[in-house]
């Protein structure tokens, strides 16, 4: 089992920055592709970012590309999501997820481990 705990959410103004963290415990963290998703009430879970097991590969959707950056420190069992130039439409709950596959997936159904999420609110 892998347990994931997100932190770093909060209330910020438009154009501000936030850094989310996801701390993992359990099995070897470096064996997992890590991803971030977000989900608003009544909507589907949306892919935000993913990072390969070594940290050398990342993927982002167009909606956040150039503003969000994911990184990881395998020695600390932690993955990060740096969010810059935040917009009110980024307001929602953000989730960390882990997948023990080899290739990055954009689909939430491919991720077997999830955290409880952290809320991000961006005011205009």
Short mmCIF file of N, CA and C in Angstrom, two decimals:
data_model
loop_
_atom_site.label_atom_id
_atom_site.label_comp_id
_atom_site.label_asym_id
_atom_site.label_seq_id
_atom_site.Cartn_x
_atom_site.Cartn_y
_atom_site.Cartn_z
N UNK A 1 0.83 -1.19 0.00
CA UNK A 1 0.00 0.00 0.00
C UNK A 1 0.87 1.25 0.00
N UNK A 2 0.33 2.29 -0.57
CA UNK A 2 0.99 3.58 -0.61
C UNK A 2 0.00 4.59 -0.07
N UNK A 3 0.41 5.35 0.93
CA UNK A 3 -0.45 6.40 1.47
C UNK A 3 0.06 7.76 1.00
N UNK A 4 -0.86 8.60 0.59
CA UNK A 4 -0.52 9.91 0.05
C UNK A 4 -1.24 10.99 0.84
N UNK A 5 -0.50 12.04 1.20
CA UNK A 5 -1.08 13.15 1.94
C UNK A 5 -0.67 14.46 1.29
N UNK A 6 -1.66 15.20 0.82
CA UNK A 6 -1.38 16.49 0.19
C UNK A 6 -1.39 17.62 1.21
N UNK A 7 -0.67 18.68 0.89
CA UNK A 7 -0.68 19.88 1.71
C UNK A 7 -0.31 21.07 0.83
N UNK A 8 -0.52 22.26 1.38
CA UNK A 8 -0.09 23.46 0.67
C UNK A 8 -1.20 24.27 0.02
N UNK A 9 -2.42 23.76 0.05
CA UNK A 9 -3.52 24.51 -0.52
C UNK A 9 -3.86 25.73 0.33
N UNK A 10 -4.71 26.58 -0.22
CA UNK A 10 -5.11 27.75 0.53
C UNK A 10 -5.82 28.76 -0.33
N UNK A 11 -5.99 29.93 0.22
CA UNK A 11 -6.67 31.04 -0.48
C UNK A 11 -5.63 32.05 -0.94
N UNK A 12 -5.63 32.32 -2.23
CA UNK A 12 -4.69 33.28 -2.81
C UNK A 12 -5.44 34.18 -3.79
N UNK A 13 -4.77 35.22 -4.22
CA UNK A 13 -5.35 36.11 -5.22
C UNK A 13 -4.87 35.71 -6.62
N UNK A 14 -5.61 36.14 -7.60
CA UNK A 14 -5.22 35.87 -8.99
C UNK A 14 -3.80 36.37 -9.24
N UNK A 15 -3.06 35.60 -10.00
CA UNK A 15 -1.66 35.86 -10.36
C UNK A 15 -0.67 35.45 -9.26
N UNK A 16 -1.17 35.05 -8.11
CA UNK A 16 -0.30 34.56 -7.04
C UNK A 16 0.19 33.15 -7.36
N UNK A 17 1.07 32.65 -6.50
CA UNK A 17 1.62 31.31 -6.65
C UNK A 17 1.33 30.48 -5.41
N UNK A 18 1.29 29.18 -5.61
CA UNK A 18 1.17 28.22 -4.51
C UNK A 18 2.01 27.00 -4.86
N UNK A 19 2.54 26.34 -3.84
CA UNK A 19 3.22 25.07 -4.07
C UNK A 19 2.53 24.00 -3.25
N UNK A 20 1.99 23.03 -3.94
CA UNK A 20 1.39 21.89 -3.28
C UNK A 20 2.45 20.81 -3.08
N UNK A 21 2.31 20.09 -1.98
CA UNK A 21 3.20 18.96 -1.70
C UNK A 21 2.36 17.71 -1.50
N UNK A 22 2.95 16.60 -1.83
CA UNK A 22 2.31 15.30 -1.59
C UNK A 22 3.36 14.38 -0.99
N UNK A 23 3.15 14.02 0.25
CA UNK A 23 4.08 13.13 0.95
C UNK A 23 3.56 11.70 0.88
N UNK A 24 4.45 10.79 0.53
CA UNK A 24 4.05 9.39 0.39
C UNK A 24 4.71 8.53 1.46
N UNK A 25 4.00 7.53 1.89
CA UNK A 25 4.57 6.56 2.81
C UNK A 25 4.11 5.18 2.37
N UNK A 26 4.91 4.22 2.68
CA UNK A 26 4.57 2.86 2.27
C UNK A 26 5.64 2.29 1.37
N UNK A 27 5.24 1.75 0.25
CA UNK A 27 6.18 1.10 -0.65
C UNK A 27 7.10 2.08 -1.35
N UNK A 28 8.11 1.61 -2.01
CA UNK A 28 9.14 2.43 -2.64
C UNK A 28 8.55 3.50 -3.53
N UNK A 29 8.70 4.72 -3.11
CA UNK A 29 8.12 5.86 -3.80
C UNK A 29 8.64 5.99 -5.22
N UNK A 30 9.91 5.69 -5.40
CA UNK A 30 10.54 5.84 -6.71
C UNK A 30 10.01 4.88 -7.76
N UNK A 31 9.21 3.94 -7.38
CA UNK A 31 8.64 2.99 -8.33
C UNK A 31 7.33 3.47 -8.95
N UNK A 32 6.90 4.66 -8.54
CA UNK A 32 5.60 5.15 -8.97
C UNK A 32 5.70 6.40 -9.82
N UNK A 33 4.92 6.41 -10.89
CA UNK A 33 4.63 7.65 -11.58
C UNK A 33 3.67 8.42 -10.69
N UNK A 34 3.92 9.72 -10.54
CA UNK A 34 3.07 10.54 -9.69
C UNK A 34 2.33 11.57 -10.55
N UNK A 35 1.13 11.85 -10.14
CA UNK A 35 0.33 12.80 -10.92
C UNK A 35 -0.50 13.67 -9.99
N UNK A 36 -0.96 14.76 -10.57
CA UNK A 36 -1.89 15.66 -9.90
C UNK A 36 -3.15 15.76 -10.76
N UNK A 37 -4.27 15.69 -10.08
CA UNK A 37 -5.56 15.90 -10.70
C UNK A 37 -6.32 16.94 -9.90
N UNK A 38 -7.35 17.47 -10.50
CA UNK A 38 -8.23 18.36 -9.76
C UNK A 38 -9.67 18.05 -10.13
N UNK A 39 -10.55 18.33 -9.19
CA UNK A 39 -11.95 18.01 -9.42
C UNK A 39 -12.84 19.01 -8.71
N UNK A 40 -13.70 19.63 -9.47
CA UNK A 40 -14.70 20.52 -8.92
C UNK A 40 -15.97 19.72 -8.65
N UNK A 41 -16.80 20.17 -7.72
CA UNK A 41 -18.05 19.46 -7.42
C UNK A 41 -18.90 19.27 -8.66
N UNK A 42 -19.34 18.05 -8.90
CA UNK A 42 -20.19 17.76 -10.03
C UNK A 42 -19.48 17.61 -11.35
N UNK A 43 -18.16 17.71 -11.34
CA UNK A 43 -17.40 17.60 -12.59
C UNK A 43 -16.46 16.40 -12.53
N UNK A 44 -15.96 16.00 -13.70
CA UNK A 44 -15.02 14.89 -13.75
C UNK A 44 -13.65 15.33 -13.24
N UNK A 45 -12.91 14.34 -12.81
CA UNK A 45 -11.56 14.61 -12.35
C UNK A 45 -10.69 14.96 -13.55
N UNK A 46 -9.95 16.05 -13.44
CA UNK A 46 -9.17 16.60 -14.54
C UNK A 46 -7.68 16.42 -14.31
N UNK A 47 -6.98 15.93 -15.31
CA UNK A 47 -5.53 15.76 -15.24
C UNK A 47 -4.86 17.12 -15.22
N UNK A 48 -3.89 17.29 -14.32
CA UNK A 48 -3.19 18.56 -14.17
C UNK A 48 -1.71 18.42 -14.47
N UNK A 49 -1.10 17.35 -14.00
CA UNK A 49 0.34 17.16 -14.21
C UNK A 49 0.71 15.74 -13.85
N UNK A 50 1.81 15.28 -14.44
CA UNK A 50 2.36 13.98 -14.07
C UNK A 50 3.87 14.04 -14.21
N UNK A 51 4.54 13.19 -13.45
CA UNK A 51 5.99 13.17 -13.48
C UNK A 51 6.45 11.72 -13.44
N UNK A 52 7.46 11.42 -14.22
CA UNK A 52 7.95 10.05 -14.31
C UNK A 52 8.62 9.62 -13.01
N UNK A 53 8.95 8.36 -12.94
CA UNK A 53 9.51 7.81 -11.71
C UNK A 53 10.84 8.46 -11.35
N UNK A 54 11.64 8.76 -12.35
CA UNK A 54 12.94 9.39 -12.09
C UNK A 54 12.83 10.90 -11.96
N UNK A 55 11.73 11.45 -12.43
CA UNK A 55 11.55 12.90 -12.41
C UNK A 55 12.01 13.60 -13.67
N UNK A 56 12.53 12.83 -14.63
CA UNK A 56 13.06 13.45 -15.85
C UNK A 56 11.99 13.74 -16.88
N UNK A 57 10.84 13.12 -16.74
CA UNK A 57 9.75 13.34 -17.69
C UNK A 57 8.52 13.91 -17.01
N UNK A 58 7.89 14.88 -17.66
CA UNK A 58 6.67 15.47 -17.12
C UNK A 58 5.64 15.65 -18.24
N UNK A 59 4.41 15.82 -17.84
CA UNK A 59 3.33 16.04 -18.80
C UNK A 59 2.30 16.98 -18.20
N UNK A 60 1.77 17.85 -19.04
CA UNK A 60 0.78 18.83 -18.59
C UNK A 60 -0.27 19.04 -19.68
N UNK A 61 -1.49 19.33 -19.29
CA UNK A 61 -2.49 19.71 -20.29
C UNK A 61 -2.28 21.18 -20.68
N UNK A 62 -2.86 21.58 -21.79
CA UNK A 62 -2.69 22.96 -22.27
C UNK A 62 -3.20 23.98 -21.26
N UNK A 63 -4.18 23.60 -20.46
CA UNK A 63 -4.79 24.54 -19.53
C UNK A 63 -3.82 25.04 -18.46
N UNK A 64 -2.78 24.28 -18.18
CA UNK A 64 -1.83 24.68 -17.14
C UNK A 64 -0.39 24.76 -17.63
N UNK A 65 -0.15 24.34 -18.86
CA UNK A 65 1.21 24.33 -19.39
C UNK A 65 1.81 25.73 -19.35
N UNK A 66 3.02 25.83 -18.85
CA UNK A 66 3.69 27.11 -18.72
C UNK A 66 3.43 27.80 -17.40
N UNK A 67 2.40 27.33 -16.67
CA UNK A 67 2.09 27.93 -15.36
C UNK A 67 2.37 26.96 -14.21
N UNK A 68 2.15 25.67 -14.44
CA UNK A 68 2.33 24.66 -13.39
C UNK A 68 3.56 23.82 -13.71
N UNK A 69 4.27 23.44 -12.67
CA UNK A 69 5.43 22.58 -12.80
C UNK A 69 5.43 21.53 -11.71
N UNK A 70 5.61 20.29 -12.10
CA UNK A 70 5.70 19.22 -11.12
C UNK A 70 7.15 18.78 -10.97
N UNK A 71 7.52 18.48 -9.74
CA UNK A 71 8.85 17.97 -9.45
C UNK A 71 8.73 16.95 -8.33
N UNK A 72 9.80 16.22 -8.10
CA UNK A 72 9.78 15.22 -7.04
C UNK A 72 11.15 15.07 -6.41
N UNK A 73 11.12 14.66 -5.15
CA UNK A 73 12.34 14.32 -4.43
C UNK A 73 12.14 12.91 -3.90
N UNK A 74 12.68 11.95 -4.61
CA UNK A 74 12.47 10.56 -4.22
C UNK A 74 13.07 10.25 -2.85
N UNK A 75 14.15 10.93 -2.51
CA UNK A 75 14.78 10.70 -1.21
C UNK A 75 13.87 11.15 -0.06
N UNK A 76 12.96 12.07 -0.37
CA UNK A 76 12.03 12.57 0.64
C UNK A 76 10.62 12.03 0.45
N UNK A 77 10.46 11.14 -0.52
CA UNK A 77 9.13 10.57 -0.80
C UNK A 77 8.08 11.66 -1.02
N UNK A 78 8.46 12.67 -1.75
CA UNK A 78 7.57 13.82 -1.92
C UNK A 78 7.53 14.27 -3.38
N UNK A 79 6.34 14.63 -3.81
CA UNK A 79 6.14 15.24 -5.13
C UNK A 79 5.51 16.60 -4.92
N UNK A 80 5.84 17.53 -5.80
CA UNK A 80 5.39 18.90 -5.66
C UNK A 80 4.65 19.36 -6.92
N UNK A 81 3.80 20.33 -6.72
CA UNK A 81 3.16 21.01 -7.85
C UNK A 81 3.30 22.50 -7.61
N UNK A 82 4.17 23.12 -8.37
CA UNK A 82 4.34 24.57 -8.28
C UNK A 82 3.34 25.22 -9.23
N UNK A 83 2.49 26.05 -8.70
CA UNK A 83 1.45 26.69 -9.49
C UNK A 83 1.68 28.20 -9.49
N UNK A 84 1.95 28.73 -10.66
CA UNK A 84 2.18 30.16 -10.83
C UNK A 84 1.07 30.80 -11.65
N UNK A 85 0.98 32.10 -11.56
CA UNK A 85 -0.03 32.85 -12.33
C UNK A 85 -1.41 32.23 -12.18
N UNK A 86 -1.78 31.98 -10.96
CA UNK A 86 -3.05 31.31 -10.71
C UNK A 86 -4.23 32.15 -11.17
N UNK A 87 -5.26 31.46 -11.63
CA UNK A 87 -6.46 32.09 -12.13
C UNK A 87 -7.66 31.63 -11.29
N UNK A 88 -8.71 32.42 -11.25
CA UNK A 88 -9.90 31.99 -10.50
C UNK A 88 -10.41 30.62 -10.96
N UNK A 89 -10.27 30.32 -12.24
CA UNK A 89 -10.75 29.02 -12.74
C UNK A 89 -9.89 27.84 -12.27
N UNK A 90 -8.77 28.12 -11.61
CA UNK A 90 -7.96 27.06 -11.00
C UNK A 90 -8.51 26.65 -9.64
N UNK A 91 -9.52 27.36 -9.18
CA UNK A 91 -10.12 27.06 -7.88
C UNK A 91 -10.81 25.70 -7.90
N UNK A 92 -10.37 24.82 -7.05
CA UNK A 92 -10.97 23.51 -6.88
C UNK A 92 -10.11 22.69 -5.91
N UNK A 93 -10.45 21.42 -5.76
CA UNK A 93 -9.66 20.54 -4.90
C UNK A 93 -8.64 19.78 -5.75
N UNK A 94 -7.42 19.72 -5.26
CA UNK A 94 -6.32 19.09 -5.98
C UNK A 94 -5.93 17.80 -5.29
N UNK A 95 -5.73 16.77 -6.10
CA UNK A 95 -5.41 15.44 -5.60
C UNK A 95 -4.09 14.94 -6.16
N UNK A 96 -3.37 14.25 -5.32
CA UNK A 96 -2.14 13.58 -5.69
C UNK A 96 -2.50 12.11 -5.96
N UNK A 97 -1.86 11.51 -6.96
CA UNK A 97 -2.14 10.13 -7.29
C UNK A 97 -0.86 9.41 -7.71
N UNK A 98 -0.87 8.09 -7.56
CA UNK A 98 0.31 7.28 -7.89
C UNK A 98 -0.09 6.10 -8.77
N UNK A 99 0.80 5.79 -9.70
CA UNK A 99 0.58 4.70 -10.65
C UNK A 99 1.88 3.91 -10.77
N UNK A 100 1.80 2.59 -10.66
CA UNK A 100 3.01 1.78 -10.72
C UNK A 100 3.32 1.29 -12.13
N UNK A 101 2.73 1.92 -13.13
CA UNK A 101 3.00 1.58 -14.53
C UNK A 101 4.30 2.25 -14.98
N UNK A 102 4.67 1.99 -16.22
CA UNK A 102 5.92 2.52 -16.77
C UNK A 102 5.73 3.87 -17.45
N UNK A 103 4.57 4.06 -18.08
CA UNK A 103 4.34 5.25 -18.88
C UNK A 103 3.30 6.16 -18.23
N UNK A 104 3.46 7.45 -18.43
CA UNK A 104 2.54 8.42 -17.87
C UNK A 104 1.17 8.28 -18.52
N UNK A 105 0.16 8.28 -17.68
CA UNK A 105 -1.22 8.24 -18.16
C UNK A 105 -1.94 9.50 -17.75
N UNK A 106 -2.87 9.94 -18.61
CA UNK A 106 -3.67 11.12 -18.31
C UNK A 106 -5.02 10.73 -17.68
N UNK A 107 -5.27 9.45 -17.60
CA UNK A 107 -6.56 8.98 -17.12
C UNK A 107 -6.55 8.68 -15.64
N UNK A 108 -7.46 9.23 -14.86
CA UNK A 108 -7.49 8.96 -13.43
C UNK A 108 -7.74 7.49 -13.11
N UNK A 109 -8.36 6.76 -14.03
CA UNK A 109 -8.65 5.36 -13.75
C UNK A 109 -7.39 4.49 -13.72
N UNK A 110 -6.30 5.00 -14.25
CA UNK A 110 -5.04 4.25 -14.24
C UNK A 110 -4.25 4.41 -12.94
N UNK A 111 -4.70 5.28 -12.08
CA UNK A 111 -3.99 5.56 -10.84
C UNK A 111 -4.67 4.83 -9.69
N UNK A 112 -3.88 4.02 -9.01
CA UNK A 112 -4.46 3.17 -7.98
C UNK A 112 -4.42 3.74 -6.58
N UNK A 113 -3.64 4.79 -6.38
CA UNK A 113 -3.49 5.37 -5.06
C UNK A 113 -3.79 6.86 -5.13
N UNK A 114 -4.54 7.32 -4.13
CA UNK A 114 -4.98 8.71 -4.10
C UNK A 114 -4.88 9.28 -2.71
N UNK A 115 -4.59 10.58 -2.66
CA UNK A 115 -4.66 11.29 -1.39
C UNK A 115 -6.05 11.85 -1.18
N UNK A 116 -6.23 12.55 -0.08
CA UNK A 116 -7.53 13.12 0.27
C UNK A 116 -7.77 14.47 -0.40
N UNK A 117 -6.73 15.06 -0.92
CA UNK A 117 -6.88 16.32 -1.63
C UNK A 117 -6.59 17.53 -0.76
N UNK A 118 -6.33 18.63 -1.43
CA UNK A 118 -6.12 19.90 -0.74
C UNK A 118 -6.83 20.99 -1.55
N UNK A 119 -7.50 21.89 -0.86
CA UNK A 119 -8.33 22.88 -1.53
C UNK A 119 -7.52 24.11 -1.92
N UNK A 120 -7.73 24.55 -3.14
CA UNK A 120 -7.11 25.77 -3.65
C UNK A 120 -8.23 26.73 -4.05
N UNK A 121 -8.15 27.94 -3.53
CA UNK A 121 -9.13 28.97 -3.87
C UNK A 121 -8.39 30.19 -4.38
N UNK A 122 -8.73 30.61 -5.57
CA UNK A 122 -8.09 31.77 -6.18
C UNK A 122 -9.14 32.85 -6.36
N UNK A 123 -8.94 33.95 -5.67
CA UNK A 123 -9.90 35.05 -5.77
C UNK A 123 -9.47 36.02 -6.85
N UNK A 124 -10.47 36.65 -7.46
CA UNK A 124 -10.17 37.59 -8.55
C UNK A 124 -9.94 38.99 -8.04
#
